[in-house]
CSV table of C-alpha atoms and ligand atoms in Angstrom, one decimal:
chain,number,residue,atom,x,y,z
A,1275,MET,CA,23.6,-8.7,-33.3
A,1276,LEU,CA,23.2,-12.4,-32.6
A,1277,GLN,CA,25.1,-14.6,-33.5
A,1278,THR,CA,23.7,-17.8,-35.2
A,1279,GLN,CA,26.6,-19.7,-36.3
A,1280,HIS,CA,28.5,-22.0,-33.5
A,1281,ASN,CA,29.4,-25.8,-34.9
A,1282,PRO,CA,27.4,-25.8,-37.9
A,1283,GLY,CA,25.4,-28.7,-38.8
A,1284,LEU,CA,25.0,-30.0,-34.9
A,1285,ALA,CA,21.3,-29.2,-34.9
A,1286,ALA,CA,21.6,-31.5,-37.7
A,1287,GLN,CA,23.1,-34.5,-35.6
A,1288,MET,CA,21.3,-37.1,-33.9
A,1289,SER,CA,21.6,-36.4,-30.4
A,1290,PRO,CA,19.8,-33.9,-29.2
A,1291,ARG,CA,21.5,-30.6,-27.4
A,1292,HIS,CA,20.9,-31.2,-23.7
A,1293,PHE,CA,21.6,-28.7,-21.2
A,1294,LEU,CA,22.4,-30.6,-18.0
A,1295,ASP,CA,25.8,-29.6,-16.4
A,1296,ILE,CA,28.1,-26.9,-17.4
A,1297,ASP,CA,31.3,-29.3,-16.6
A,1298,THR,CA,30.2,-31.1,-20.2
A,1299,TYR,CA,30.5,-28.3,-22.1
A,1300,ASP,CA,33.9,-26.9,-23.2
A,1301,SER,CA,34.4,-23.1,-22.7
A,1302,ALA,CA,33.5,-22.0,-25.9
A,1303,THR,CA,30.4,-23.5,-26.2
A,1304,LEU,CA,29.7,-21.5,-22.9
A,1305,ARG,CA,30.7,-18.6,-24.1
A,1306,PHE,CA,28.5,-19.1,-27.1
A,1307,ILE,CA,25.5,-19.6,-25.1
A,1308,LEU,CA,26.4,-16.3,-22.6
A,1309,ASN,CA,27.0,-14.4,-25.7
A,1310,CYS,CA,23.9,-14.9,-26.7
A,1311,ALA,CA,22.0,-14.4,-23.5
A,1312,HIS,CA,24.1,-10.7,-23.5
A,1313,SER,CA,22.4,-10.3,-26.9
A,1314,LEU,CA,19.3,-11.3,-26.5
A,1315,LYS,CA,19.2,-9.3,-23.5
A,1316,LYS,CA,19.8,-6.4,-25.5
A,1317,ALA,CA,17.3,-7.1,-28.3
A,1318,PHE,CA,14.6,-7.7,-25.6
A,1319,LYS,CA,15.3,-4.8,-23.4
A,1320,SER,CA,15.5,-2.1,-26.3
A,1321,GLY,CA,12.4,-0.5,-27.5
A,1322,THR,CA,13.0,-1.1,-30.9
A,1323,GLY,CA,15.1,-4.0,-33.2
A,1324,SER,CA,14.2,-7.2,-33.7
A,1325,LYS,CA,13.3,-9.6,-30.8
A,1326,PRO,CA,14.2,-13.0,-32.8
A,1327,LYS,CA,11.1,-15.5,-32.5
A,1328,LEU,CA,13.9,-18.5,-31.8
A,1329,ALA,CA,11.4,-20.8,-30.4
A,1330,GLU,CA,8.2,-20.4,-32.8
A,1331,GLY,CA,6.1,-23.0,-32.9
A,1332,ALA,CA,8.0,-25.1,-30.0
A,1333,VAL,CA,6.8,-26.5,-27.1
A,1334,LEU,CA,8.5,-26.8,-23.4
A,1335,ALA,CA,7.3,-29.3,-21.1
A,1336,MET,CA,8.4,-28.1,-17.5
A,1337,LEU,CA,8.7,-31.2,-15.3
A,1338,PHE,CA,8.6,-30.2,-11.5
A,1339,GLU,CA,9.5,-32.6,-8.4
A,1340,LYS,CA,9.8,-29.6,-6.2
A,1341,SER,CA,9.3,-25.9,-6.0
A,1342,SER,CA,10.1,-23.2,-7.9
A,1343,THR,CA,9.2,-19.6,-8.5
A,1344,ARG,CA,12.4,-18.5,-10.7
A,1345,THR,CA,13.1,-21.4,-12.7
A,1346,ARG,CA,9.2,-21.9,-13.8
A,1347,VAL,CA,8.5,-18.1,-14.2
A,1348,SER,CA,11.8,-17.4,-16.2
A,1349,PHE,CA,11.8,-20.5,-18.8
A,1350,ASP,CA,7.6,-20.2,-19.1
A,1351,VAL,CA,8.4,-15.7,-20.0
A,1352,ALA,CA,11.5,-16.9,-22.2
A,1353,MET,CA,9.7,-19.6,-24.4
A,1354,ARG,CA,6.7,-17.0,-25.0
A,1355,GLN,CA,8.8,-14.4,-25.6
A,1356,LEU,CA,10.5,-16.4,-28.4
A,1357,GLY,CA,7.2,-17.0,-29.9
A,1358,GLY,CA,6.8,-20.9,-28.2
A,1359,GLU,CA,4.6,-22.3,-25.4
A,1360,THR,CA,5.0,-24.3,-22.1
A,1361,ILE,CA,3.1,-27.2,-20.5
A,1362,VAL,CA,3.5,-27.3,-16.7
A,1363,LEU,CA,3.9,-30.8,-15.4
A,1364,ASN,CA,3.6,-31.4,-11.6
A,1365,HIS,CA,5.2,-34.8,-10.8
A,1366,ASN,CA,2.6,-35.6,-8.5
A,1367,ASP,CA,-0.5,-35.0,-11.3
A,1368,MET,CA,1.6,-37.1,-13.4
A,1369,GLN,CA,1.4,-41.3,-13.9
A,1370,LEU,CA,5.2,-40.9,-13.1
A,1371,GLY,CA,4.2,-39.7,-9.7
A,1372,ARG,CA,2.3,-43.4,-9.4
A,1373,GLY,CA,5.1,-45.3,-10.5
A,1374,GLU,CA,5.6,-45.0,-14.7
A,1375,THR,CA,9.1,-45.1,-15.3
A,1376,ILE,CA,11.3,-42.6,-16.5
A,1377,SER,CA,12.5,-43.9,-19.5
A,1378,ASP,CA,8.3,-44.6,-20.7
A,1379,THR,CA,7.7,-40.8,-19.7
A,1380,ALA,CA,10.9,-39.6,-21.8
A,1381,GLN,CA,9.8,-41.3,-24.9
A,1382,VAL,CA,6.0,-40.2,-24.8
A,1383,LEU,CA,6.4,-36.6,-23.8
A,1384,SER,CA,9.0,-36.5,-26.8
A,1385,ARG,CA,6.4,-37.5,-29.4
A,1386,TYR,CA,4.8,-34.2,-27.9
A,1387,VAL,CA,6.8,-31.7,-27.2
A,1388,ASP,CA,10.2,-30.0,-28.8
A,1389,ALA,CA,12.1,-29.8,-25.0
A,1390,ILE,CA,11.6,-30.8,-21.4
A,1391,MET,CA,12.9,-28.8,-18.6
A,1392,MET,CA,12.7,-31.1,-15.3
A,1393,ARG,CA,13.5,-29.8,-11.5
A,1394,SER,CA,14.2,-33.5,-10.0
A,1395,THR,CA,15.1,-34.3,-6.7
A,1396,SER,CA,17.6,-36.9,-8.2
A,1397,HIS,CA,20.3,-36.1,-10.8
A,1398,GLU,CA,20.2,-39.7,-11.7
A,1399,LYS,CA,16.2,-39.2,-13.0
A,1400,LEU,CA,17.3,-36.3,-15.1
A,1401,ILE,CA,20.1,-38.4,-16.7
A,1402,GLU,CA,17.7,-41.2,-17.3
A,1403,LEU,CA,15.4,-38.7,-18.9
A,1404,ALA,CA,18.0,-37.4,-21.1
A,1405,LYS,CA,19.0,-41.1,-22.0
A,1406,PHE,CA,15.7,-41.6,-23.3
A,1407,ALA,CA,14.9,-38.4,-24.7
A,1408,THR,CA,14.7,-37.6,-28.2
A,1409,VAL,CA,14.3,-33.8,-27.4
A,1410,PRO,CA,16.9,-31.6,-25.4
A,1411,VAL,CA,16.7,-32.2,-21.8
A,1412,ILE,CA,17.2,-29.3,-19.4
A,1413,ASN,CA,18.4,-29.3,-15.8
A,1414,GLY,CA,16.4,-26.7,-14.0
A,1415,LEU,CA,17.8,-27.8,-10.5
A,1416,SER,CA,18.8,-31.5,-9.0
A,1417,ASP,CA,20.4,-32.7,-5.9
A,1418,LYS,CA,24.2,-32.2,-7.6
A,1419,SER,CA,23.9,-29.2,-9.5
A,1420,HIS,CA,21.9,-26.0,-10.9
A,1421,PRO,CA,23.5,-25.1,-14.1
A,1422,CYS,CA,21.0,-22.6,-15.4
A,1423,GLN,CA,21.4,-20.6,-12.1
A,1424,ILE,CA,25.0,-20.1,-12.7
A,1425,LEU,CA,25.1,-19.2,-16.2
A,1426,ALA,CA,22.8,-16.4,-15.1
A,1427,ASP,CA,25.2,-15.7,-12.0
A,1428,ILE,CA,28.3,-15.5,-14.3
A,1429,MET,CA,26.1,-13.3,-16.5
A,1430,THR,CA,25.6,-10.7,-13.9
A,1431,LEU,CA,29.3,-11.4,-12.4
A,1432,GLU,CA,30.7,-10.0,-15.7
A,1433,GLU,CA,28.3,-7.5,-16.4
A,1434,LYS,CA,29.2,-5.8,-12.7
A,1435,LYS,CA,32.8,-6.5,-12.0
A,1436,GLY,CA,34.0,-7.3,-16.3
A,1437,LEU,CA,36.7,-10.1,-17.2
A,1438,LEU,CA,36.1,-12.9,-15.3
A,1439,GLU,CA,39.2,-14.8,-15.2
A,1440,PRO,CA,41.4,-12.2,-12.7
A,1441,LEU,CA,38.0,-12.3,-10.6
A,1442,THR,CA,37.7,-13.9,-7.3
A,1443,VAL,CA,34.6,-15.5,-6.6
A,1444,THR,CA,34.3,-16.5,-2.4
A,1445,TRP,CA,31.2,-19.3,-1.9
A,1446,VAL,CA,30.1,-19.2,2.5
A,1447,GLY,CA,28.0,-21.7,3.8
A,1448,ASP,CA,26.8,-25.3,2.8
A,1449,SER,CA,28.4,-27.2,-0.3
A,1450,ASN,CA,25.1,-27.7,-2.2
A,1451,ASN,CA,23.9,-27.8,-6.0
A,1452,VAL,CA,24.6,-24.7,-6.3
A,1453,ALA,CA,27.9,-24.6,-5.3
A,1454,ASN,CA,28.9,-27.4,-7.3
A,1455,SER,CA,28.2,-25.6,-10.2
A,1456,TRP,CA,30.0,-22.8,-9.2
A,1457,ILE,CA,32.8,-25.3,-9.5
A,1458,HIS,CA,32.3,-26.3,-12.8
A,1459,ALA,CA,31.8,-22.4,-13.9
A,1460,ALA,CA,35.0,-21.5,-12.0
A,1461,VAL,CA,37.0,-23.9,-14.0
A,1462,ARG,CA,35.4,-23.6,-17.3
A,1463,PHE,CA,35.5,-19.5,-17.2
A,1464,GLY,CA,38.7,-19.6,-15.7
A,1465,PHE,CA,38.1,-17.3,-12.5
A,1466,THR,CA,39.5,-18.4,-9.0
A,1467,LEU,CA,36.5,-19.6,-6.4
A,1468,ARG,CA,37.4,-20.1,-3.0
A,1469,LEU,CA,34.6,-22.2,-0.8
A,1470,ALA,CA,34.2,-21.6,3.0
A,1471,THR,CA,32.2,-24.3,4.2
A,1472,PRO,CA,32.4,-26.1,7.8
A,1473,LYS,CA,34.8,-29.0,7.2
A,1474,LEU,CA,31.7,-31.6,7.7
A,1475,LEU,CA,30.1,-29.5,4.7
A,1476,GLN,CA,32.9,-29.5,2.5
A,1477,PRO,CA,32.3,-30.3,-1.3
A,1478,ALA,CA,32.2,-34.0,-2.7
A,1479,MET,CA,35.9,-34.8,-3.5
A,1480,SER,CA,34.9,-35.8,-6.7
A,1481,PHE,CA,34.2,-31.8,-7.5
A,1482,VAL,CA,37.4,-30.8,-6.1
A,1483,GLU,CA,39.7,-33.5,-8.3
A,1484,TRP,CA,37.5,-32.8,-11.1
A,1485,ALA,CA,38.4,-29.0,-10.8
A,1486,ARG,CA,41.8,-29.7,-9.7
A,1487,ALA,CA,42.7,-31.9,-12.7
A,1488,GLU,CA,41.1,-29.4,-15.2
A,1489,GLY,CA,43.6,-26.5,-13.9
A,1490,GLY,CA,41.0,-24.8,-11.5
A,1491,LYS,CA,42.1,-22.1,-9.2
A,1492,LEU,CA,40.0,-23.6,-6.2
A,1493,SER,CA,40.6,-23.3,-2.6
A,1494,LEU,CA,38.7,-24.7,0.4
A,1495,HIS,CA,38.6,-22.7,3.8
A,1496,GLU,CA,37.0,-23.4,7.1
A,1497,ASP,CA,37.7,-19.9,7.7
A,1498,PRO,CA,34.7,-17.7,6.1
A,1499,ALA,CA,36.9,-14.1,6.7
A,1500,GLU,CA,40.2,-16.1,5.2
A,1501,ALA,CA,37.9,-16.9,2.4
A,1502,VAL,CA,36.3,-13.4,1.9
A,1503,ALA,CA,39.6,-11.3,2.2
A,1504,GLY,CA,40.0,-9.2,-0.9
A,1505,ALA,CA,37.2,-11.3,-3.0
A,1506,ASP,CA,35.1,-9.3,-5.8
A,1507,CYS,CA,32.4,-11.2,-5.1
A,1508,VAL,CA,30.9,-13.2,-2.3
A,1509,THR,CA,28.0,-15.8,-2.8
A,1510,THR,CA,25.9,-17.8,-0.7
A,1511,ASP,CA,22.9,-20.0,-1.1
A,1512,VAL,CA,20.1,-21.4,2.1
A,1513,TRP,CA,21.5,-23.7,4.7
A,1514,VAL,CA,18.7,-25.9,4.1
A,1515,SER,CA,18.4,-27.1,0.6
A,1516,MET,CA,15.0,-28.6,-0.4
A,1517,GLY,CA,14.7,-32.3,0.3
A,1518,GLN,CA,17.3,-32.1,3.3
A,1519,GLU,CA,15.0,-30.7,5.7
A,1520,ALA,CA,15.0,-34.0,7.8
A,1521,GLY,CA,17.4,-33.5,10.6
A,1522,SER,CA,18.8,-30.3,9.7
A,1523,GLU,CA,19.3,-28.9,13.0
A,1524,GLN,CA,23.0,-30.2,13.0
A,1525,ARG,CA,23.6,-28.5,9.4
A,1526,ILE,CA,22.0,-25.6,10.9
A,1527,ALA,CA,24.7,-25.3,13.8
A,1528,LEU,CA,27.4,-25.7,11.9
A,1529,LEU,CA,26.5,-22.9,9.5
A,1530,GLN,CA,26.1,-20.4,12.2
A,1531,PRO,CA,29.7,-18.9,11.8
A,1532,TYR,CA,29.0,-18.8,8.2
A,1533,GLN,CA,26.5,-16.0,7.8
A,1534,VAL,CA,27.1,-12.9,5.2
A,1535,ASN,CA,26.8,-10.2,7.3
A,1536,GLU,CA,28.1,-6.3,7.2
A,1537,ALA,CA,31.0,-7.8,9.1
A,1538,LEU,CA,32.1,-10.3,6.7
A,1539,MET,CA,31.6,-8.4,3.6
A,1540,ALA,CA,33.6,-5.5,4.9
A,1541,LYS,CA,37.0,-7.8,4.5
A,1542,ALA,CA,36.1,-8.5,0.6
A,1543,ALA,CA,38.0,-5.8,-1.6
A,1544,PRO,CA,36.2,-2.6,-2.1
A,1545,GLY,CA,33.2,-2.7,-4.6
A,1546,ALA,CA,32.8,-6.2,-4.1
A,1547,ILE,CA,29.3,-7.8,-4.8
A,1548,PHE,CA,26.9,-10.0,-3.1
A,1549,MET,CA,25.1,-12.8,-5.2
A,1550,HIS,CA,22.6,-15.4,-3.8
A,1551,CYS,CA,20.1,-17.3,-6.0
A,1552,LEU,CA,17.1,-16.7,-4.1
A,1553,PRO,CA,15.2,-17.9,-2.2
A,1554,ALA,CA,17.2,-16.6,0.7
A,1555,TYR,CA,16.4,-16.4,4.6
A,1556,ARG,CA,17.4,-13.3,6.2
A,1557,GLY,CA,19.2,-14.4,9.2
A,1558,MET,CA,20.3,-17.1,8.4
A,1559,GLU,CA,22.7,-17.5,5.6
A,1560,VAL,CA,22.8,-13.8,4.9
A,1561,SER,CA,21.9,-10.5,7.3
A,1562,ALA,CA,19.1,-8.5,5.9
A,1563,GLY,CA,22.1,-5.3,5.8
A,1564,VAL,CA,23.6,-7.1,3.2
A,1565,ILE,CA,21.2,-8.9,0.9
A,1566,ASP,CA,19.0,-5.7,0.8
A,1567,GLY,CA,22.3,-3.3,1.2
A,1568,PRO,CA,23.9,-1.6,-1.7
A,1569,GLN,CA,26.6,-4.3,-2.7
A,1570,SER,CA,23.9,-6.9,-3.1
A,1571,VAL,CA,23.2,-7.6,-6.9
A,1572,VAL,CA,20.3,-10.7,-6.3
A,1573,PHE,CA,17.4,-8.6,-8.1
A,1574,ASP,CA,19.9,-8.4,-11.1
A,1575,GLU,CA,20.8,-12.0,-10.8
A,1576,ALA,CA,17.6,-13.2,-10.9
A,1577,GLU,CA,16.3,-10.8,-13.7
A,1578,ASN,CA,19.3,-12.5,-16.1
A,1579,ARG,CA,17.6,-16.3,-15.6
A,1580,LEU,CA,15.1,-14.6,-17.8
A,1581,HIS,CA,17.9,-13.7,-19.9
A,1582,VAL,CA,20.0,-16.7,-20.3
A,1583,GLN,CA,16.9,-19.3,-20.5
A,1584,ARG,CA,16.2,-17.5,-23.7
A,1585,ALA,CA,19.5,-18.6,-24.8
A,1586,ILE,CA,19.6,-22.1,-23.4
A,1587,LEU,CA,16.4,-22.6,-25.0
A,1588,ALA,CA,17.7,-21.1,-28.6
A,1589,TRP,CA,20.5,-23.1,-28.3
A,1590,CYS,CA,19.1,-26.7,-27.1
A,1591,LEU,CA,16.4,-26.2,-30.2
A,1592,GLY,CA,19.2,-25.6,-32.4
A,1593,LYS,CA,18.0,-21.9,-33.5
A,1594,VAL,CA,21.5,-20.7,-32.6
B,947,CP,N1,16.9,-19.6,-7.8
B,947,CP,C1,15.7,-20.8,-8.6
B,947,CP,O1,16.3,-21.3,-9.1
B,947,CP,O2,14.8,-20.0,-7.9
B,947,CP,P1,13.5,-20.9,-8.0
B,947,CP,O3,13.9,-22.3,-7.2
B,947,CP,O4,12.3,-20.0,-7.2
B,947,CP,O5,13.3,-21.8,-9.0
B,948,NVA,N1,20.2,-24.9,-3.0
B,948,NVA,C1,18.9,-24.9,-3.0
B,948,NVA,C2,18.7,-23.9,-4.4
B,948,NVA,C3,17.1,-23.4,-4.8
B,948,NVA,C4,17.1,-22.7,-6.1
B,948,NVA,C5,17.7,-25.7,-2.9
B,948,NVA,O1,17.9,-27.1,-4.0
B,948,NVA,O2,16.8,-26.0,-2.5
């Protein structure tokens, strides 16, 4: 059964329930959203039983400054399945693309829709949107983080490997927006996270210091083999994130020794899984043999975006 009571009365408070970053919520709230995602997955995948219409009558605006397949489609489908509707807004088709301010956009959209999901080139814009919106704002990826992705990854990790706390996850490659959200999640869900990156591409110290101050089990490595040894999950992402294309040759050169291939995966624990948020570039950050091989769970991970999106929407709309 879907649990529908957590923080009773919170929805009635003035401030909307934004979903901007994993570190801004306590572990209990994140666990609650994740449990909702598991319950909704069961409800929507079973042929029988109730499929709660938790977004009945609600409209989600989806605002994109960058390309998207999974985030766009999973939010759209999740909203429809919950009884709501969506509007897709591309930055360049809006007055925003001609210089209208984020604050005016936020206030206008808040008069029309019940929630806004934004994929932004800059995290500051998302913060500004949330500051001026009177409806919930969801981070659908920024240059800083990708919290919806990582909740789906955590859901996948616990489906495949069970209890999170004893697990070790190793991130290999560029320390980007996705890696930053892994750092947040490791602290809030209590698992060990090792990050293997070239020295020049280490995560920003603000993330590392935050994790250490919160008691997170985090270690930084330059040697991918050392970081992967005995890990339960090995994960990576593109070497060149959206918006980083200019001058990416040096980044790609630095990352050559960080490809997740069969030799590297062989150092992980027996039964270790491979994750990647997708889109992936075979022959770059991951070999075809690994991403298309038996240890890869990338399509379960992509599917879980849909299940997590339902839970995030229901939570932001104050329906759970
Ligand atoms: N993983 C992810 O966010 O994919 P899209 O860029 O296709 O939305
Ligand atoms: N780090 C990647 C993630 C894409 C889903 C990017 O920002 O392009």
